[in-house]
Each structure stands twice: as C-alpha cells, then as structure tokens.
Amino acid sequence: MTQFRKPIKKNNAKLLKWHKAFIKSIIIVILGLFSIIAILIFSSQNLPSIEQLQRFEPQLITKIYSADGEVIYKFATQKRTIISPEQVPQAMRHAVMAIEDAQFRKHWGFSIRGFVRALISNVVFGKRYGASTLTQQLARILYEDIGFEKTVTRKIKELITALMLEKMYTKDEILHMYINASYMGHGTGGIEAAANRYWKKHAWELSIDECAYLAGIIQNAGRYSPLLHPETGFQRRNYVLFRMKELGYITEEKFTILRNSPINFPAKEETQKIAPYFVEHIRRIIQKEDDKLGVDLYKDGLKIYTTLDTRLQAIADTVFQKQIKKQQKVLNNRLLRNPKELRSLISDSTVTLLELQEMIRGERNIKKSLRKQLLVQGAFIALNPSNGNIIAMIGGRDYEESEFNRATQAKRQPGSVFKPIVYTTAIDNGFPLTTTLLNQPVTLIEDNGTRWTPENSNGKYGGPTTLREGIQWSTNTIAARIIVELISTESVIETAKRMHISTHIPNYNSIALGAGVVIPLEMVSAYGIFQNKGVWSEPHCITRIEDRYGN
C-alpha cells in the first residue's frame, strides 16, 4: 500500500523558523546580559570605596624641618606638592586637554568617539591608539587597586571608577587633580614639583611653552625627558602647541613664535647637603614606627619637625672637617715614617708599599677597599642636656662615601672619657672630692690572672692626690686606685647603666681607663646628667609630626 505524507505549508515552516530564531535570540541576549553582569561584578571587586573617592590623596612629599624653620630634606617616591586651582596656569589646563583629551568637557568619563577611533586605528591600521579619557587616566593614577596591566578587567575597573569620579566631581576639579597627580619625570609628580625641578620656579610662573612641555611629558616621561632626550622633548612640546592652536587655545601667530622658542636646559638636582646623617637617623626612627603611626614616610606628605639647628650644624660641619684634615695629616706622617706599621694595616697583598705611600701622599686615588684603613673617621653630637634635643649631628667624614652613622651606630672604646663615671660612683658612695689617693704606679690582678699596670700618659707621678686633682688632670693611676681601694668594678658598671649606657661594660679593673665600648650618643647624653643637676634627658630628634591635613 502506498502512503502519502501531508505536505507542510510554507507559512507554517516560516513561522517555525522565526519562532526558533526568536527563542535563540532571547537566550543569547539573556546569556550575554548575565555574562556582562558577571564581568562587572568580578571587575568591581577591590574598587575604590566612596570614602576613597571623596579624598584626593596622591603621593606627597614628606618634609623634614629644622628647629629654626629650614626644610632640611624631602622624602618621596615622587616629589609632589599640591597647589590650589587658582595657582594652576590656564595654559596648563589648555595644554593638558589639547594633548590628552580634547573632548574632555563633552563626555561623561567615557568617550564613544575616542573608543571607536582607537578601535579602527588598532584593528584596521595596526597602530596603537589610546582610548582612555582624562578621567580614566586619573582613576589609574590615584587608585592602586586598578593597576596598569593591559587587561579587559583593568579597563572595566578604570571605566567604572571614571564614571564614579565624574558623578562626584566637576570637570574643573577632575582636571585640577589630574594636573597635580600626573608623573612628569625624574621623580616629580604634579606641576609644582616639575616646575621646581626643571626651571626652579613655581607652577604659576610657567610660560605657555613650558606648560606645553609638561603636558607633553605626561604620556611618556622617559621618552620626552629634557635631561635624557631633549630633541624628542622639543618635538613633543611643539606638537602640544600645534594641538592648542588647532583647538583655538592659542593663535597662529603665538604658535609660530612659541614653536621656535628654545627649551632652557633643566636645572641640576640638588644633592643632600644639610645634616645627612641626622636625616638618615630620622628615617630609621620613622620607618620603625610607621606601622604604629599608620603612616608611609614616602607617600603621605608628612611634616616632621626636628630639633636640629642648621646654624649650629653648619659651624659643626666646618670645624669637624678642619679637625679631620688635621688628624689625617698626623696619621699620614706617622705611616710614612713607619713603613712596617703601614704594611701591617693592609691585608691587600696586591698593593705594593710604594703604591700605599703614593696613596697617602695624594699622588694616586686610594682604593675603595683601603679607605677604611687609611682614612681618619670621626663623629660629632651636640645635645641640649636640659631636654635631650639633638641640635647637631655628624656621623662621618663623608655621607656619600659611607652611610654608617658613627654617632649613633658605632661602638667605640671611650678611654678617659669614661673616667667621670668612675669618679661619680665614688662620690655616690660617700667619698668626697678631698679624698686622697697615692699617685704612684699600681699593679692590678684581674680575675683571669692577668696583671695590669696602668701608667700616666705624661709619665709623671707624685704623692697623695685628691679626687678633684685626679679628675682635673685625668690621672690614670688615681682612676685605677679608685676602683681597687674605694669602690668596685660592679658598682661602676651599675652607675654606667643608671646613666643609660646600654652597651656591655666588662667586669675588669681596666674599665677605670675606659675598657669596653660605648655608643657616642649615649656617652654624650650621660655627660648631660652632670649639667642637668643629676637628671637624665633622653636624646631625641623629633618634636612633632603632622599629616597632610595638619593632624
């Protein structure tokens, strides 16, 4: 039997196809929406909070002030000083918009026109072209959570943050933040720091062509560096001026004049000159306390007020260098007269005795490995005994050569400097200054059986001598006899601890003449007790710390 199929009408077939297509489209749209929502939720993680967006907190310079009001150093990963909107030149605003975002006043944080243009340029012509608006760039600069990786997630985070910024701030406020926050090369962040670094002037003193240069350097501070690549920097500046002319910010005539104006060579960076060892001492203290204080020395724009007096520091530096030269000459003459001693100082067998002598006479440079043995070092501390203020500090002959602070870190034998602690112990134990001891050689036997016979430095001895005379002439035999005839080594060690000497003082009779080691700063503060009527003032160098808001 032959069976016949009933033919399907064409209209029904079309309806079926359209029905399936419509359902598929709905599913695709729904899946797409869910995908977009998922991407947005994922990308929105770790975005700046509303509180963060409400605070404009770029990295700022931390300034260290002396007691007499001088800025003695600035700490920063980028040097930056925030200036008010009124202090930003109009030319800088025009230059930034001209080169970075000509449609800045017209978009709402995202430029469709710029996005399409970048897409065509990148895909069709193979040329890299940025699509980020000025607001998006600001979001990148201000908030570390967004980052700088070239990923889709980063772009979405950047866009969401930019839209939030546009909602919270006016265009003028966004432009002002961008100009103050952007990196402009060689450790400078923002227009004020850059103006000072390159031309030694304030931002509001910049000319139109200088503003154009700074606006141009933002895109790539290395490529357009006036220090490293002045020619490309010159071309970039002229392109910014051309864009300013195209947008009507400057006239054709002004453009012609400015494009031919030379760029003055950037000012040289000033090196640290005032109390470098003191500044490093401050840095170490702050970095130990930064977690407790909740601050970042390099980013938070702190104001650190210190005890240093720059006038006294300058006097100390001058006198110290004179004394170092004098002592260096004494050492040089001694070593040149005694070749055996000179050779004994040197472990480097590749250097001949003749070469060593030439180094000492200044006829050839001293090898870096030999500087420690051949160069005299020193330290200096000036302290106010009534309050512990450190008013001057020197930690060595040259900070650039050695950052080791011999005033606060070195442990050195004090020698006769220790004797007042011995005499103090005797007086505290009831022996008056009129107590007499025999100024004659004495042999002392230590606990380990070794014999010690101290001698007077001038080789002179005498009869009964009072404690007053003993300390007046720093007589070694009297100091030694105090230890064995009046008091004990244990009591001297206890006095040293009470005077806040923290280093180990050995239990030997020879501590009478300064055996053991002390830290110079601690020794100076211990001496301050005598001036301060028996009261010890803890040495300190910081009087106040303020954050960027004055707290």
Coordinates of N, CA, C and O in Angstrom, one line a residue, residues 113-222:
R113 N 33.3 58.2 20.9 CA 34.1 58.7 19.7 C 35.5 58.2 19.8 O 36.1 57.7 18.8
G114 N 36.2 58.4 21.0 CA 37.6 58.0 21.2 C 37.7 56.5 21.1 O 38.7 56.0 20.6
F115 N 36.7 55.8 21.7 CA 36.8 54.3 21.6 C 36.8 53.8 20.2 O 37.5 52.9 19.8
V116 N 35.8 54.3 19.4 CA 35.7 53.9 18.0 C 36.9 54.2 17.2 O 37.4 53.4 16.4
R117 N 37.5 55.4 17.4 CA 38.7 55.9 16.7 C 39.8 55.0 17.1 O 40.6 54.5 16.2
A118 N 40.0 54.6 18.4 CA 41.1 53.7 18.8 C 40.9 52.3 18.2 O 41.9 51.7 17.8
L119 N 39.6 51.8 18.2 CA 39.4 50.5 17.6 C 39.8 50.4 16.2 O 40.4 49.5 15.7
I120 N 39.3 51.4 15.4 CA 39.7 51.4 14.0 C 41.2 51.5 13.8 O 41.8 50.8 12.9
S121 N 41.8 52.4 14.5 CA 43.3 52.6 14.4 C 44.0 51.3 14.8 O 45.0 50.9 14.0
N122 N 43.6 50.7 15.8 CA 44.3 49.5 16.3 C 44.1 48.3 15.4 O 45.0 47.5 15.1
V123 N 42.8 48.0 15.0 CA 42.4 46.8 14.3 C 42.7 47.0 12.8 O 43.3 46.1 12.2
V124 N 42.3 48.1 12.2 CA 42.3 48.2 10.7 C 43.8 48.6 10.3 O 44.3 48.1 9.4
F125 N 44.3 49.6 11.0 CA 45.6 50.2 10.5 C 46.8 49.6 11.3 O 47.9 49.9 11.0
G126 N 46.5 48.9 12.4 CA 47.6 48.3 13.2 C 48.4 49.3 14.0 O 49.5 49.0 14.4
K127 N 47.8 50.5 14.2 CA 48.5 51.5 15.0 C 47.9 51.6 16.4 O 46.7 51.6 16.6
R128 N 48.8 51.6 17.4 CA 48.3 51.7 18.8 C 47.8 53.1 19.1 O 48.5 54.1 18.8
Y129 N 46.6 53.2 19.6 CA 46.0 54.5 19.8 C 45.2 54.4 21.1 O 44.3 53.5 21.2
G130 N 45.5 55.2 22.1 CA 44.8 55.1 23.4 C 43.4 55.6 23.3 O 43.0 56.5 22.6
A131 N 42.5 54.9 24.1 CA 41.1 55.3 24.1 C 40.7 55.8 25.5 O 39.5 56.3 25.7
S132 N 41.6 55.9 26.5 CA 41.2 56.3 27.8 C 41.0 57.8 27.8 O 41.8 58.6 27.3
T133 N 40.0 58.2 28.5 CA 39.7 59.7 28.7 C 40.6 60.2 29.8 O 41.3 59.4 30.5
L134 N 40.7 61.5 30.0 CA 41.5 62.0 31.1 C 41.0 61.6 32.4 O 41.8 61.3 33.3
T135 N 39.7 61.4 32.6 CA 39.2 60.9 33.8 C 39.6 59.5 34.1 O 39.9 59.1 35.2
Q136 N 39.6 58.6 33.1 CA 40.0 57.3 33.2 C 41.5 57.2 33.6 O 41.9 56.4 34.4
Q137 N 42.3 58.1 33.0 CA 43.7 58.1 33.4 C 43.9 58.5 34.8 O 44.8 58.0 35.5
L138 N 43.1 59.5 35.3 CA 43.2 59.9 36.7 C 42.8 58.8 37.6 O 43.5 58.6 38.7
A139 N 41.8 58.0 37.3 CA 41.4 56.8 38.1 C 42.6 55.9 38.2 O 42.9 55.3 39.3
R140 N 43.3 55.7 37.1 CA 44.5 54.8 37.1 C 45.6 55.3 38.0 O 46.3 54.6 38.8
I141 N 45.8 56.6 38.0 CA 46.9 57.3 38.8 C 46.6 57.2 40.3 O 47.5 56.9 41.1
L142 N 45.4 57.5 40.6 CA 45.0 57.7 42.0 C 44.8 56.4 42.8 O 45.1 56.4 44.0
Y143 N 44.4 55.4 42.2 CA 43.9 54.2 42.9 C 44.7 53.0 42.5 O 44.6 52.5 41.4
E144 N 45.6 52.5 43.4 CA 46.4 51.4 43.1 C 45.7 50.1 42.8 O 46.2 49.2 42.1
D145 N 44.5 49.9 43.3 CA 43.7 48.7 43.1 C 43.4 48.5 41.6 O 43.1 47.4 41.2
I146 N 43.3 49.6 40.8 CA 43.0 49.5 39.4 C 44.2 48.9 38.7 O 44.1 48.0 37.8
G147 N 45.4 49.4 38.9 CA 46.6 48.9 38.3 C 46.8 49.5 36.9 O 46.1 50.3 36.4
F148 N 47.9 49.0 36.3 CA 48.3 49.4 34.9 C 48.4 48.3 33.9 O 48.8 48.5 32.8
E149 N 48.0 47.1 34.3 CA 48.0 46.0 33.4 C 47.1 46.2 32.2 O 46.0 46.7 32.4
K150 N 47.5 45.7 31.0 CA 46.7 45.9 29.8 C 45.8 44.7 29.7 O 45.9 43.8 28.9
T151 N 44.7 44.7 30.5 CA 43.7 43.6 30.5 C 42.3 44.2 30.4 O 42.1 45.4 30.8
V152 N 41.4 43.4 30.1 CA 40.0 43.8 30.0 C 39.5 44.2 31.4 O 38.7 45.2 31.5
T153 N 39.8 43.4 32.4 CA 39.4 43.6 33.7 C 39.8 45.0 34.2 O 39.0 45.8 34.8
R154 N 41.1 45.3 33.9 CA 41.6 46.6 34.3 C 40.8 47.8 33.6 O 40.5 48.8 34.3
K155 N 40.5 47.6 32.4 CA 39.8 48.6 31.6 C 38.4 48.9 32.2 O 37.9 50.0 32.3
I156 N 37.8 47.8 32.6 CA 36.4 47.9 33.1 C 36.5 48.6 34.5 O 35.7 49.5 34.8
K157 N 37.4 48.2 35.3 CA 37.6 48.9 36.6 C 37.9 50.3 36.4 O 37.3 51.2 37.1
E158 N 38.7 50.6 35.5 CA 39.1 52.0 35.2 C 37.8 52.8 34.8 O 37.6 53.9 35.2
L159 N 37.0 52.2 33.9 CA 35.8 52.9 33.4 C 34.8 53.1 34.5 O 34.2 54.2 34.6
I160 N 34.6 52.1 35.3 CA 33.6 52.2 36.4 C 34.0 53.3 37.4 O 33.2 54.2 37.8
T161 N 35.3 53.4 37.7 CA 35.9 54.4 38.6 C 35.8 55.8 38.0 O 35.4 56.8 38.7
A162 N 36.0 55.8 36.7 CA 35.9 57.1 36.0 C 34.5 57.7 36.0 O 34.3 58.9 36.3
L163 N 33.5 56.8 35.8 CA 32.1 57.2 35.9 C 31.8 57.7 37.3 O 31.0 58.7 37.4
M164 N 32.3 57.1 38.3 CA 32.0 57.5 39.7 C 32.7 58.9 39.9 O 32.1 59.7 40.6
L165 N 33.9 59.0 39.4 CA 34.6 60.3 39.6 C 33.8 61.5 38.9 O 33.7 62.6 39.5
E166 N 33.3 61.2 37.7 CA 32.6 62.2 37.0 C 31.3 62.6 37.8 O 30.8 63.7 37.7
K167 N 30.7 61.6 38.5 CA 29.5 61.9 39.2 C 29.8 62.7 40.5 O 28.9 63.5 40.9
M168 N 31.0 62.5 41.1 CA 31.3 63.2 42.3 C 32.0 64.5 42.2 O 31.9 65.3 43.1
Y169 N 32.7 64.7 41.1 CA 33.4 66.0 40.9 C 33.1 66.7 39.6 O 32.6 66.1 38.7
T170 N 33.3 68.0 39.7 CA 33.1 68.8 38.5 C 34.3 68.6 37.5 O 35.4 68.0 37.9
K171 N 34.2 69.0 36.3 CA 35.2 68.9 35.3 C 36.5 69.6 35.7 O 37.6 69.1 35.6
D172 N 36.3 70.8 36.3 CA 37.4 71.6 36.7 C 38.2 70.9 37.8 O 39.4 70.9 37.9
E173 N 37.4 70.3 38.8 CA 38.1 69.6 39.9 C 38.8 68.3 39.4 O 40.0 68.1 39.9
I174 N 38.3 67.6 38.4 CA 39.0 66.5 37.8 C 40.3 66.9 37.1 O 41.3 66.3 37.3
L175 N 40.2 68.0 36.4 CA 41.4 68.5 35.7 C 42.4 69.0 36.6 O 43.6 68.7 36.5
H176 N 42.0 69.6 37.7 CA 42.9 70.1 38.7 C 43.6 68.9 39.4 O 44.9 68.9 39.6
M177 N 42.9 67.8 39.7 CA 43.5 66.7 40.3 C 44.5 66.0 39.4 O 45.6 65.5 39.8
Y178 N 44.1 65.9 38.1 CA 45.0 65.3 37.1 C 46.3 66.0 37.0 O 47.4 65.4 37.0
I179 N 46.3 67.3 36.9 CA 47.5 68.1 36.8 C 48.4 68.0 38.0 O 49.6 68.0 37.9
N180 N 47.8 67.9 39.2 CA 48.5 67.7 40.4 C 49.1 66.3 40.7 O 50.0 66.1 41.5
A181 N 48.4 65.3 40.0 CA 48.8 63.9 40.3 C 49.7 63.3 39.3 O 50.3 62.3 39.6
S182 N 49.7 63.8 38.1 CA 50.4 63.1 37.0 C 51.9 63.1 37.2 O 52.5 64.1 37.6
Y183 N 52.5 62.0 36.8 CA 54.0 61.9 36.8 C 54.6 62.7 35.7 O 54.2 62.5 34.5
M184 N 55.6 63.5 36.0 CA 56.2 64.4 35.0 C 57.7 64.2 34.9 O 58.5 65.1 34.5
G185 N 58.2 63.0 35.3 CA 59.6 62.7 35.0 C 60.6 63.0 36.2 O 60.4 64.0 36.9
H186 N 61.6 62.2 36.3 CA 62.7 62.4 37.2 C 62.2 62.6 38.7 O 62.7 63.5 39.4
G187 N 61.3 61.8 39.1 CA 60.9 61.7 40.4 C 59.9 62.8 40.8 O 59.6 63.0 42.0
T188 N 59.4 63.5 39.8 CA 58.4 64.6 40.1 C 57.0 64.2 39.8 O 56.7 63.6 38.7
G189 N 56.1 64.5 40.7 CA 54.7 64.3 40.5 C 53.9 65.6 40.6 O 54.0 66.3 41.6
G190 N 53.2 65.9 39.5 CA 52.4 67.2 39.6 C 53.2 68.4 39.1 O 54.4 68.4 39.0
I191 N 52.5 69.4 38.7 CA 53.0 70.6 38.0 C 54.0 71.4 38.9 O 55.0 71.8 38.4
E192 N 53.7 71.5 40.2 CA 54.6 72.3 41.1 C 55.9 71.7 41.2 O 57.0 72.4 41.1
A193 N 56.0 70.4 41.5 CA 57.3 69.7 41.7 C 58.1 69.7 40.4 O 59.3 69.9 40.4
A194 N 57.4 69.5 39.3 CA 58.1 69.5 38.0 C 58.6 70.9 37.6 O 59.7 71.1 37.1
A195 N 57.8 72.0 37.9 CA 58.3 73.3 37.6 C 59.5 73.7 38.4 O 60.5 74.3 37.9
N196 N 59.5 73.2 39.7 CA 60.7 73.5 40.5 C 61.9 72.7 40.1 O 63.0 73.1 40.1
R197 N 61.7 71.4 39.7 CA 62.8 70.5 39.3 C 63.4 71.0 38.0 O 64.7 71.0 37.9
Y198 N 62.6 71.4 37.0 CA 63.2 71.8 35.7 C 63.6 73.2 35.5 O 64.6 73.5 34.9
W199 N 62.9 74.1 36.2 CA 63.1 75.6 35.9 C 63.3 76.4 37.2 O 63.4 77.6 37.2
K200 N 63.3 75.7 38.4 CA 63.5 76.4 39.6 C 62.5 77.6 39.8 O 62.9 78.7 40.2
K201 N 61.3 77.3 39.5 CA 60.2 78.3 39.6 C 58.9 77.6 40.1 O 58.8 76.4 40.1
H202 N 57.9 78.4 40.5 CA 56.6 77.9 40.9 C 55.8 77.7 39.6 O 56.0 78.2 38.6
A203 N 54.8 76.8 39.8 CA 53.9 76.4 38.7 C 53.2 77.7 38.1 O 53.1 77.8 36.8
W204 N 52.8 78.6 38.9 CA 52.1 79.8 38.4 C 53.0 80.8 37.7 O 52.5 81.7 37.1
E205 N 54.3 80.5 37.7 CA 55.3 81.3 36.9 C 55.6 80.7 35.6 O 56.4 81.3 34.8
L206 N 55.1 79.6 35.2 CA 55.4 78.9 34.0 C 54.9 79.7 32.8 O 53.8 80.2 32.8
S207 N 55.6 79.7 31.7 CA 55.2 80.3 30.4 C 54.3 79.2 29.7 O 54.3 78.1 30.0
I208 N 53.7 79.7 28.5 CA 52.9 78.8 27.8 C 53.6 77.6 27.2 O 53.2 76.4 27.3
D209 N 54.8 77.9 26.7 CA 55.6 76.8 26.1 C 56.1 75.8 27.2 O 56.2 74.6 26.9
E210 N 56.4 76.3 28.4 CA 56.8 75.4 29.5 C 55.6 74.5 29.9 O 55.8 73.3 30.2
C211 N 54.4 75.1 30.0 CA 53.2 74.3 30.3 C 53.0 73.2 29.2 O 52.7 72.1 29.5
A212 N 53.2 73.6 27.9 CA 53.1 72.6 26.8 C 54.1 71.5 27.0 O 53.7 70.3 26.7
Y213 N 55.3 71.8 27.4 CA 56.3 70.8 27.6 C 55.8 69.8 28.7 O 55.9 68.6 28.5
L214 N 55.4 70.3 29.8 CA 55.0 69.5 30.9 C 53.8 68.6 30.6 O 53.7 67.5 31.0
A215 N 52.8 69.2 29.8 CA 51.7 68.4 29.4 C 52.1 67.3 28.5 O 51.5 66.2 28.5
G216 N 53.1 67.6 27.6 CA 53.5 66.6 26.7 C 54.3 65.4 27.3 O 54.3 64.3 26.9
I217 N 55.0 65.7 28.4 CA 55.8 64.7 29.1 C 55.0 63.7 29.8 O 55.5 62.6 30.1
I218 N 53.8 64.0 30.1 CA 52.9 63.1 30.9 C 52.8 61.7 30.2 O 52.8 60.7 30.9
Q219 N 52.6 61.7 28.9 CA 52.4 60.4 28.2 C 53.5 59.4 28.4 O 53.4 58.2 28.6
N220 N 54.8 59.9 28.3 CA 56.0 59.1 28.4 C 57.1 59.9 28.9 O 57.9 60.5 28.2
A221 N 57.3 60.0 30.3 CA 58.3 60.8 30.9 C 59.7 60.5 30.5 O 60.6 61.3 30.5
G222 N 59.9 59.2 30.2 CA 61.3 58.7 29.9 C 61.6 59.2 28.4 O 62.7 59.7 28.2

